Amino acid sequence: MKRITINNIIKKKGVKPITCLTAYSKSISEILDNRCDIILVGDSLGMVLYGMKNTKSIEIETMINHGKVVKKFAKKSLVIIDMPFKSYSNKFTAYKNAKRIMKETKCDGVKLEGGKKIINIVKFLVKKKIPVMGHVGLLPQSSKKFSVKGKSDFEKKKIIEDSVLLSKAGVFCIVIECVIESLAKKITNLIAVPTIGIGASKYCDGQVLVTDDMLGLSNFTPRFVKRYSNLRKIIKKSVNNYCNDVKKRRFPFFKNIYKY
Ligand code: KIV
């Protein structure tokens, strides 16, 4: 089987739910590959891996390093990478940086946060044949606080407008983050391209989560995260067992040593 294409993703709208998770490393990339339709090298790695307080200070070089390794070990899934904050402040900067990111990582497309404000940038990238994934609703790169979006009529109208503009500008899909269910449903029915929800209800065309959150490796547990595992607990137990074995000289065992 060949790699999933942008067209495969578009054709799934209304037909088959799209699966997406984040990856920042070789091992997670290998595990997600051919299981998820899309692997996202999200700038959430700033918080998840580097302990930053938000995603704003992540450097383009850091994204490129993680993008390279994820793409190298993902042979079938479509790999999309986030453009970091301030790397797309105007269309020329955006194109220069997107071209560099795509060339150095070999990822299949980029993700940008925002709607109307960045629409000319999105149109420019699409015109230059760079596949773009949109991102509306809660925008971690510019939001001051983590809160559900779309409760007021003003916010609702704005998020709908942003989504329609992005869809018309040529994005191949849109991440909708942390909005009320009825709004996600409305946008999904309104626009031509698939919506991928994170905290945006089952009415989206697909779902994305941060892998560390769904595996229980991070201790970030907003309402929209379902924990499929408790890796923190599993790892703690394994580390305790290892330390006890070493202290009691039970490890290394005979099968772990070399004799000559
Ligand atoms: O950075 C990221 O991981 C994301 C997802 C949460 C959609 O943008």
PDB file of C-alpha atoms and ligand atoms in Angstrom:
ATOM      1  CA  MET A   1       0.000   0.000   0.000  1.00  0.00           C
ATOM      2  CA  LYS A   2       1.170   3.486  -0.905  1.00  0.00           C
ATOM      3  CA  ARG A   3       1.119   6.522   1.372  1.00  0.00           C
ATOM      4  CA  ILE A   4      -2.308   8.054   2.073  1.00  0.00           C
ATOM      5  CA  THR A   5      -2.756  11.139  -0.074  1.00  0.00           C
ATOM      6  CA  ILE A   6      -4.393  14.508   0.474  1.00  0.00           C
ATOM      7  CA  ASN A   7      -7.098  13.395  -1.986  1.00  0.00           C
ATOM      8  CA  ASN A   8      -7.744  10.216   0.030  1.00  0.00           C
ATOM      9  CA  ILE A   9      -8.336  12.446   3.067  1.00  0.00           C
ATOM     10  CA  ILE A  10     -10.684  14.800   1.211  1.00  0.00           C
ATOM     11  CA  LYS A  11     -12.690  11.862  -0.163  1.00  0.00           C
ATOM     12  CA  LYS A  12     -13.292  10.531   3.348  1.00  0.00           C
ATOM     13  CA  LYS A  13     -15.546  13.482   4.186  1.00  0.00           C
ATOM     14  CA  GLY A  14     -18.967  12.167   5.132  1.00  0.00           C
ATOM     15  CA  VAL A  15     -17.872   8.614   4.247  1.00  0.00           C
ATOM     16  CA  LYS A  16     -15.361   7.315   6.778  1.00  0.00           C
ATOM     17  CA  PRO A  17     -14.047   9.015   9.943  1.00  0.00           C
ATOM     18  CA  ILE A  18     -10.479  10.304   9.657  1.00  0.00           C
ATOM     19  CA  THR A  19      -8.031   9.282  12.383  1.00  0.00           C
ATOM     20  CA  CYS A  20      -5.191  11.545  13.480  1.00  0.00           C
ATOM     21  CA  LEU A  21      -2.742  11.590  16.400  1.00  0.00           C
ATOM     22  CA  THR A  22       0.407  13.549  17.163  1.00  0.00           C
ATOM     23  CA  ALA A  23       3.957  12.166  16.963  1.00  0.00           C
ATOM     24  CA  TYR A  24       7.276  13.787  17.771  1.00  0.00           C
ATOM     25  CA  SER A  25       9.625  10.780  17.792  1.00  0.00           C
ATOM     26  CA  LYS A  26      10.740   7.632  15.944  1.00  0.00           C
ATOM     27  CA  SER A  27       8.968   5.121  18.175  1.00  0.00           C
ATOM     28  CA  ILE A  28       5.596   6.875  18.217  1.00  0.00           C
ATOM     29  CA  SER A  29       5.808   7.501  14.477  1.00  0.00           C
ATOM     30  CA  GLU A  30       6.424   3.779  13.834  1.00  0.00           C
ATOM     31  CA  ILE A  31       3.496   2.816  16.061  1.00  0.00           C
ATOM     32  CA  LEU A  32       1.025   5.301  14.547  1.00  0.00           C
ATOM     33  CA  ASP A  33       2.085   4.609  10.970  1.00  0.00           C
ATOM     34  CA  ASN A  34      -0.534   2.775   8.936  1.00  0.00           C
ATOM     35  CA  ARG A  35      -2.896   2.932  11.932  1.00  0.00           C
ATOM     36  CA  CYS A  36      -3.751   6.641  11.759  1.00  0.00           C
ATOM     37  CA  ASP A  37      -4.671   8.315   8.477  1.00  0.00           C
ATOM     38  CA  ILE A  38      -2.773  11.443   9.495  1.00  0.00           C
ATOM     39  CA  ILE A  39       0.200  11.868  11.822  1.00  0.00           C
ATOM     40  CA  LEU A  40       0.543  15.422  13.087  1.00  0.00           C
ATOM     41  CA  VAL A  41       3.904  16.788  14.186  1.00  0.00           C
ATOM     42  CA  GLY A  42       2.162  19.319  16.409  1.00  0.00           C
ATOM     43  CA  ASP A  43       3.816  22.308  18.025  1.00  0.00           C
ATOM     44  CA  SER A  44       2.235  20.931  21.212  1.00  0.00           C
ATOM     45  CA  LEU A  45       5.660  19.280  21.458  1.00  0.00           C
ATOM     46  CA  GLY A  46       6.878  22.543  22.992  1.00  0.00           C
ATOM     47  CA  MET A  47       4.721  21.877  26.044  1.00  0.00           C
ATOM     48  CA  VAL A  48       4.686  18.085  25.982  1.00  0.00           C
ATOM     49  CA  LEU A  49       8.391  17.420  25.363  1.00  0.00           C
ATOM     50  CA  TYR A  50      10.132  20.622  26.354  1.00  0.00           C
ATOM     51  CA  GLY A  51       7.956  21.716  29.274  1.00  0.00           C
ATOM     52  CA  MET A  52       7.238  25.165  27.805  1.00  0.00           C
ATOM     53  CA  LYS A  53       4.226  26.989  29.206  1.00  0.00           C
ATOM     54  CA  ASN A  54       2.675  27.441  25.745  1.00  0.00           C
ATOM     55  CA  THR A  55       3.460  26.784  22.080  1.00  0.00           C
ATOM     56  CA  LYS A  56       4.686  30.294  21.304  1.00  0.00           C
ATOM     57  CA  SER A  57       8.424  29.933  21.800  1.00  0.00           C
ATOM     58  CA  ILE A  58       9.023  26.808  19.756  1.00  0.00           C
ATOM     59  CA  GLU A  59      11.712  27.386  17.112  1.00  0.00           C
ATOM     60  CA  ILE A  60      11.411  26.412  13.472  1.00  0.00           C
ATOM     61  CA  GLU A  61      14.602  24.284  13.793  1.00  0.00           C
ATOM     62  CA  THR A  62      13.030  22.271  16.619  1.00  0.00           C
ATOM     63  CA  MET A  63       9.937  21.575  14.498  1.00  0.00           C
ATOM     64  CA  ILE A  64      12.185  20.564  11.592  1.00  0.00           C
ATOM     65  CA  ASN A  65      14.214  18.137  13.733  1.00  0.00           C
ATOM     66  CA  HIS A  66      11.080  16.381  15.000  1.00  0.00           C
ATOM     67  CA  GLY A  67       9.371  16.524  11.597  1.00  0.00           C
ATOM     68  CA  LYS A  68      12.368  14.821   9.962  1.00  0.00           C
ATOM     69  CA  VAL A  69      12.390  11.838  12.306  1.00  0.00           C
ATOM     70  CA  VAL A  70       8.605  11.383  12.282  1.00  0.00           C
ATOM     71  CA  LYS A  71       8.440  11.457   8.489  1.00  0.00           C
ATOM     72  CA  LYS A  72      11.400   9.079   8.187  1.00  0.00           C
ATOM     73  CA  PHE A  73       9.590   6.375  10.156  1.00  0.00           C
ATOM     74  CA  ALA A  74       6.052   6.941   8.849  1.00  0.00           C
ATOM     75  CA  LYS A  75       5.798   5.091   5.571  1.00  0.00           C
ATOM     76  CA  LYS A  76       2.027   5.032   4.975  1.00  0.00           C
ATOM     77  CA  SER A  77       0.271   7.749   6.968  1.00  0.00           C
ATOM     78  CA  LEU A  78       0.076  11.326   5.740  1.00  0.00           C
ATOM     79  CA  VAL A  79       2.452  13.452   7.834  1.00  0.00           C
ATOM     80  CA  ILE A  80       1.503  17.073   8.527  1.00  0.00           C
ATOM     81  CA  ILE A  81       3.653  19.502  10.487  1.00  0.00           C
ATOM     82  CA  ASP A  82       2.737  22.647  12.402  1.00  0.00           C
ATOM     83  CA  MET A  83       4.253  25.945  11.336  1.00  0.00           C
ATOM     84  CA  PRO A  84       5.460  27.567  14.546  1.00  0.00           C
ATOM     85  CA  PHE A  85       4.195  30.877  15.902  1.00  0.00           C
ATOM     86  CA  LYS A  86       5.546  33.896  13.991  1.00  0.00           C
ATOM     87  CA  SER A  87       6.861  31.717  11.157  1.00  0.00           C
ATOM     88  CA  TYR A  88       3.955  32.870   8.939  1.00  0.00           C
ATOM     89  CA  SER A  89       3.592  36.551   9.776  1.00  0.00           C
ATOM     90  CA  ASN A  90       3.203  37.495   6.083  1.00  0.00           C
ATOM     91  CA  LYS A  91       2.835  35.512   2.877  1.00  0.00           C
ATOM     92  CA  PHE A  92       6.490  35.754   1.835  1.00  0.00           C
ATOM     93  CA  THR A  93       7.853  34.712   5.245  1.00  0.00           C
ATOM     94  CA  ALA A  94       5.260  31.945   5.334  1.00  0.00           C
ATOM     95  CA  TYR A  95       6.253  30.640   1.918  1.00  0.00           C
ATOM     96  CA  LYS A  96       9.989  30.791   2.677  1.00  0.00           C
ATOM     97  CA  ASN A  97       9.503  28.912   5.969  1.00  0.00           C
ATOM     98  CA  ALA A  98       6.930  26.427   4.654  1.00  0.00           C
ATOM     99  CA  LYS A  99       9.198  25.605   1.713  1.00  0.00           C
ATOM    100  CA  ARG A 100      12.129  25.070   4.080  1.00  0.00           C
ATOM    101  CA  ILE A 101      10.073  22.912   6.472  1.00  0.00           C
ATOM    102  CA  MET A 102       8.690  20.791   3.622  1.00  0.00           C
ATOM    103  CA  LYS A 103      12.104  20.410   1.969  1.00  0.00           C
ATOM    104  CA  GLU A 104      14.018  19.497   5.123  1.00  0.00           C
ATOM    105  CA  THR A 105      11.414  17.249   6.740  1.00  0.00           C
ATOM    106  CA  LYS A 106       9.771  15.871   3.578  1.00  0.00           C
ATOM    107  CA  CYS A 107       6.417  16.194   5.393  1.00  0.00           C
ATOM    108  CA  ASP A 108       3.282  16.139   3.242  1.00  0.00           C
ATOM    109  CA  GLY A 109       1.795  19.461   4.316  1.00  0.00           C
ATOM    110  CA  VAL A 110       1.746  22.199   6.934  1.00  0.00           C
ATOM    111  CA  LYS A 111      -0.796  23.358   9.519  1.00  0.00           C
ATOM    112  CA  LEU A 112      -1.452  27.025  10.277  1.00  0.00           C
ATOM    113  CA  GLU A 113      -3.656  28.478  13.018  1.00  0.00           C
ATOM    114  CA  GLY A 114      -6.273  31.112  12.209  1.00  0.00           C
ATOM    115  CA  GLY A 115      -8.898  32.146   9.660  1.00  0.00           C
ATOM    116  CA  LYS A 116      -9.673  35.519   8.079  1.00  0.00           C
ATOM    117  CA  LYS A 117      -6.454  37.105   9.416  1.00  0.00           C
ATOM    118  CA  ILE A 118      -4.222  34.612   7.587  1.00  0.00           C
ATOM    119  CA  ILE A 119      -6.388  33.965   4.543  1.00  0.00           C
ATOM    120  CA  ASN A 120      -4.046  35.646   2.044  1.00  0.00           C
ATOM    121  CA  ILE A 121      -1.152  33.635   3.450  1.00  0.00           C
ATOM    122  CA  VAL A 122      -3.115  30.386   3.079  1.00  0.00           C
ATOM    123  CA  LYS A 123      -4.112  31.289  -0.497  1.00  0.00           C
ATOM    124  CA  PHE A 124      -0.477  32.061  -1.336  1.00  0.00           C
ATOM    125  CA  LEU A 125       0.802  28.744   0.058  1.00  0.00           C
ATOM    126  CA  VAL A 126      -1.921  26.801  -1.761  1.00  0.00           C
ATOM    127  CA  LYS A 127      -1.090  28.652  -4.998  1.00  0.00           C
ATOM    128  CA  LYS A 128       2.533  27.604  -4.477  1.00  0.00           C
ATOM    129  CA  LYS A 129       1.353  23.981  -4.171  1.00  0.00           C
ATOM    130  CA  ILE A 130       1.934  23.604  -0.441  1.00  0.00           C
ATOM    131  CA  PRO A 131      -0.863  21.507   1.103  1.00  0.00           C
ATOM    132  CA  VAL A 132      -2.364  23.372   4.050  1.00  0.00           C
ATOM    133  CA  MET A 133      -4.373  22.088   7.004  1.00  0.00           C
ATOM    134  CA  GLY A 134      -6.382  24.850   8.726  1.00  0.00           C
ATOM    135  CA  HIS A 135      -6.980  25.231  12.463  1.00  0.00           C
ATOM    136  CA  VAL A 136      -9.909  27.188  13.978  1.00  0.00           C
ATOM    137  CA  GLY A 137     -11.650  27.503  17.345  1.00  0.00           C
ATOM    138  CA  LEU A 138      -9.199  27.516  20.230  1.00  0.00           C
ATOM    139  CA  LEU A 139      -5.872  28.674  18.786  1.00  0.00           C
ATOM    140  CA  PRO A 140      -3.054  27.773  21.210  1.00  0.00           C
ATOM    141  CA  GLN A 141      -0.544  30.056  19.432  1.00  0.00           C
ATOM    142  CA  SER A 142      -2.642  33.169  20.088  1.00  0.00           C
ATOM    143  CA  SER A 143      -5.215  32.336  22.794  1.00  0.00           C
ATOM    144  CA  LYS A 144      -4.643  33.923  26.161  1.00  0.00           C
ATOM    145  CA  LYS A 145      -6.502  31.234  28.036  1.00  0.00           C
ATOM    146  CA  PHE A 146      -7.718  27.711  27.507  1.00  0.00           C
ATOM    147  CA  SER A 147     -11.518  27.956  27.138  1.00  0.00           C
ATOM    148  CA  VAL A 148     -14.318  26.511  25.048  1.00  0.00           C
ATOM    149  CA  LYS A 149     -15.038  28.628  21.974  1.00  0.00           C
ATOM    150  CA  GLY A 150     -18.299  29.385  20.167  1.00  0.00           C
ATOM    151  CA  LYS A 151     -20.560  30.086  23.111  1.00  0.00           C
ATOM    152  CA  SER A 152     -21.410  33.667  22.089  1.00  0.00           C
ATOM    153  CA  ASP A 153     -23.068  34.585  18.781  1.00  0.00           C
ATOM    154  CA  PHE A 154     -20.076  36.769  17.958  1.00  0.00           C
ATOM    155  CA  GLU A 155     -17.588  33.921  18.403  1.00  0.00           C
ATOM    156  CA  LYS A 156     -19.850  31.466  16.582  1.00  0.00           C
ATOM    157  CA  LYS A 157     -20.142  33.772  13.552  1.00  0.00           C
ATOM    158  CA  LYS A 158     -16.400  34.361  13.492  1.00  0.00           C
ATOM    159  CA  ILE A 159     -15.457  30.676  13.641  1.00  0.00           C
ATOM    160  CA  ILE A 160     -17.969  29.834  10.897  1.00  0.00           C
ATOM    161  CA  GLU A 161     -16.638  32.681   8.743  1.00  0.00           C
ATOM    162  CA  ASP A 162     -13.041  31.573   9.323  1.00  0.00           C
ATOM    163  CA  SER A 163     -13.863  27.966   8.388  1.00  0.00           C
ATOM    164  CA  VAL A 164     -15.721  28.911   5.205  1.00  0.00           C
ATOM    165  CA  LEU A 165     -12.916  31.249   4.134  1.00  0.00           C
ATOM    166  CA  LEU A 166     -10.276  28.575   4.781  1.00  0.00           C
ATOM    167  CA  SER A 167     -12.243  25.971   2.871  1.00  0.00           C
ATOM    168  CA  LYS A 168     -12.630  28.338  -0.098  1.00  0.00           C
ATOM    169  CA  ALA A 169      -8.931  29.253   0.110  1.00  0.00           C
ATOM    170  CA  GLY A 170      -8.032  25.648  -0.628  1.00  0.00           C
ATOM    171  CA  VAL A 171      -7.060  24.002   2.666  1.00  0.00           C
ATOM    172  CA  PHE A 172      -7.479  20.215   2.464  1.00  0.00           C
ATOM    173  CA  CYS A 173      -8.984  19.892   5.936  1.00  0.00           C
ATOM    174  CA  ILE A 174      -9.532  21.946   9.086  1.00  0.00           C
ATOM    175  CA  VAL A 175      -8.782  21.125  12.713  1.00  0.00           C
ATOM    176  CA  ILE A 176     -11.558  22.475  14.938  1.00  0.00           C
ATOM    177  CA  GLU A 177     -10.330  22.790  18.508  1.00  0.00           C
ATOM    178  CA  CYS A 178     -12.456  23.027  21.622  1.00  0.00           C
ATOM    179  CA  VAL A 179     -15.785  24.398  20.377  1.00  0.00           C
ATOM    180  CA  ILE A 180     -19.365  23.612  21.346  1.00  0.00           C
ATOM    181  CA  GLU A 181     -20.913  20.586  19.663  1.00  0.00           C
ATOM    182  CA  SER A 182     -23.602  22.411  17.642  1.00  0.00           C
ATOM    183  CA  LEU A 183     -21.006  24.715  16.084  1.00  0.00           C
ATOM    184  CA  ALA A 184     -18.714  21.841  15.044  1.00  0.00           C
ATOM    185  CA  LYS A 185     -21.734  20.106  13.492  1.00  0.00           C
ATOM    186  CA  LYS A 186     -22.767  23.242  11.609  1.00  0.00           C
ATOM    187  CA  ILE A 187     -19.279  23.860  10.205  1.00  0.00           C
ATOM    188  CA  THR A 188     -18.868  20.211   9.201  1.00  0.00           C
ATOM    189  CA  ASN A 189     -22.149  20.355   7.270  1.00  0.00           C
ATOM    190  CA  LEU A 190     -21.315  23.700   5.718  1.00  0.00           C
ATOM    191  CA  ILE A 191     -17.827  23.305   4.300  1.00  0.00           C
ATOM    192  CA  ALA A 192     -16.510  21.176   1.462  1.00  0.00           C
ATOM    193  CA  VAL A 193     -13.398  19.835   3.191  1.00  0.00           C
ATOM    194  CA  PRO A 194     -13.160  17.464   6.172  1.00  0.00           C
ATOM    195  CA  THR A 195     -13.151  18.772   9.731  1.00  0.00           C
ATOM    196  CA  ILE A 196     -10.917  17.108  12.314  1.00  0.00           C
ATOM    197  CA  GLY A 197     -12.117  17.704  15.852  1.00  0.00           C
ATOM    198  CA  ILE A 198     -10.248  17.974  19.118  1.00  0.00           C
ATOM    199  CA  GLY A 199     -12.797  18.733  21.798  1.00  0.00           C
ATOM    200  CA  ALA A 200     -15.259  19.460  19.011  1.00  0.00           C
ATOM    201  CA  SER A 201     -17.735  16.540  19.153  1.00  0.00           C
ATOM    202  CA  LYS A 202     -18.391  13.390  17.146  1.00  0.00           C
ATOM    203  CA  TYR A 203     -19.939  15.429  14.328  1.00  0.00           C
ATOM    204  CA  CYS A 204     -16.535  16.277  12.871  1.00  0.00           C
ATOM    205  CA  ASP A 205     -15.285  14.201   9.924  1.00  0.00           C
ATOM    206  CA  GLY A 206     -12.357  12.969  12.002  1.00  0.00           C
ATOM    207  CA  GLN A 207     -10.676  13.231  15.384  1.00  0.00           C
ATOM    208  CA  VAL A 208      -7.230  14.194  16.632  1.00  0.00           C
ATOM    209  CA  LEU A 209      -5.680  13.970  20.090  1.00  0.00           C
ATOM    210  CA  VAL A 210      -2.233  14.571  21.504  1.00  0.00           C
ATOM    211  CA  THR A 211      -0.828  11.036  21.809  1.00  0.00           C
ATOM    212  CA  ASP A 212       0.802  11.655  25.201  1.00  0.00           C
ATOM    213  CA  ASP A 213      -2.610  12.755  26.550  1.00  0.00           C
ATOM    214  CA  MET A 214      -4.575   9.765  25.249  1.00  0.00           C
ATOM    215  CA  LEU A 215      -1.893   7.363  26.497  1.00  0.00           C
ATOM    216  CA  GLY A 216      -1.876   8.907  29.959  1.00  0.00           C
ATOM    217  CA  LEU A 217       1.770   9.890  29.681  1.00  0.00           C
ATOM    218  CA  SER A 218       1.088  13.585  30.234  1.00  0.00           C
ATOM    219  CA  ASN A 219      -0.975  14.736  33.171  1.00  0.00           C
ATOM    220  CA  PHE A 220      -3.133  17.025  31.031  1.00  0.00           C
ATOM    221  CA  THR A 221      -6.714  15.826  31.272  1.00  0.00           C
ATOM    222  CA  PRO A 222      -9.249  18.239  29.837  1.00  0.00           C
ATOM    223  CA  ARG A 223     -12.782  16.917  29.394  1.00  0.00           C
ATOM    224  CA  PHE A 224     -12.244  16.134  25.708  1.00  0.00           C
ATOM    225  CA  VAL A 225      -9.366  13.695  26.255  1.00  0.00           C
ATOM    226  CA  LYS A 226     -10.222  10.027  26.536  1.00  0.00           C
ATOM    227  CA  ARG A 227      -7.428   8.092  28.221  1.00  0.00           C
ATOM    228  CA  TYR A 228      -6.833   4.800  26.469  1.00  0.00           C
ATOM    229  CA  SER A 229      -3.964   3.837  28.715  1.00  0.00           C
ATOM    230  CA  ASN A 230      -2.213   4.936  31.897  1.00  0.00           C
ATOM    231  CA  LEU A 231       1.394   4.927  30.768  1.00  0.00           C
ATOM    232  CA  ARG A 232       2.521   7.060  33.707  1.00  0.00           C
ATOM    233  CA  LYS A 233       1.390   4.327  36.079  1.00  0.00           C
ATOM    234  CA  ILE A 234       2.843   1.548  33.933  1.00  0.00           C
ATOM    235  CA  ILE A 235       6.212   3.315  33.590  1.00  0.00           C
ATOM    236  CA  LYS A 236       6.405   4.158  37.310  1.00  0.00           C
ATOM    237  CA  LYS A 237       5.792   0.510  38.169  1.00  0.00           C
ATOM    238  CA  SER A 238       8.455  -0.667  35.704  1.00  0.00           C
ATOM    239  CA  VAL A 239      10.993   1.865  37.015  1.00  0.00           C
ATOM    240  CA  ASN A 240      10.321   0.761  40.613  1.00  0.00           C
ATOM    241  CA  ASN A 241      10.757  -2.887  39.614  1.00  0.00           C
ATOM    242  CA  TYR A 242      14.026  -2.104  37.812  1.00  0.00           C
ATOM    243  CA  CYS A 243      15.414  -0.117  40.750  1.00  0.00           C
ATOM    244  CA  ASN A 244      14.483  -2.890  43.193  1.00  0.00           C
ATOM    245  CA  ASP A 245      16.096  -5.507  40.947  1.00  0.00           C
ATOM    246  CA  VAL A 246      19.319  -3.491  40.722  1.00  0.00           C
ATOM    247  CA  LYS A 247      19.406  -2.819  44.476  1.00  0.00           C
ATOM    248  CA  LYS A 248      18.827  -6.514  45.245  1.00  0.00           C
ATOM    249  CA  ARG A 249      21.301  -7.633  42.537  1.00  0.00           C
ATOM    250  CA  ARG A 250      18.544  -9.486  40.677  1.00  0.00           C
ATOM    251  CA  PHE A 251      19.427  -7.601  37.479  1.00  0.00           C
ATOM    252  CA  PRO A 252      21.349  -8.300  35.274  1.00  0.00           C
ATOM    253  CA  PHE A 253      20.202 -11.907  35.264  1.00  0.00           C
ATOM    254  CA  PHE A 254      22.305 -14.721  33.720  1.00  0.00           C
ATOM    255  CA  LYS A 255      20.591 -14.306  30.358  1.00  0.00           C
ATOM    256  CA  ASN A 256      21.521 -10.645  30.281  1.00  0.00           C
ATOM    257  CA  ILE A 257      25.297 -11.153  30.542  1.00  0.00           C
ATOM    258  CA  TYR A 258      28.088 -12.071  28.118  1.00  0.00           C
ATOM    259  CA  LYS A 259      30.498 -14.908  28.827  1.00  0.00           C
ATOM    260  CA  TYR A 260      33.606 -15.710  26.924  1.00  0.00           C
TER     261      TYR A 260
HETATM  262  O1  KIV B   1      -0.049  21.039  18.234  1.00  0.00           O
HETATM  263  C1  KIV B   1      -0.882  20.125  18.229  1.00  0.00           C
HETATM  264  O2  KIV B   1      -0.651  19.024  18.719  1.00  0.00           O
HETATM  265  C2  KIV B   1      -2.185  20.427  17.632  1.00  0.00           C
HETATM  266  C3  KIV B   1      -3.289  19.458  17.888  1.00  0.00           C
HETATM  267  C4  KIV B   1      -3.731  19.549  19.282  1.00  0.00           C
HETATM  268  C5  KIV B   1      -4.402  19.617  16.934  1.00  0.00           C
HETATM  269  O3  KIV B   1      -2.345  21.420  17.006  1.00  0.00           O
END
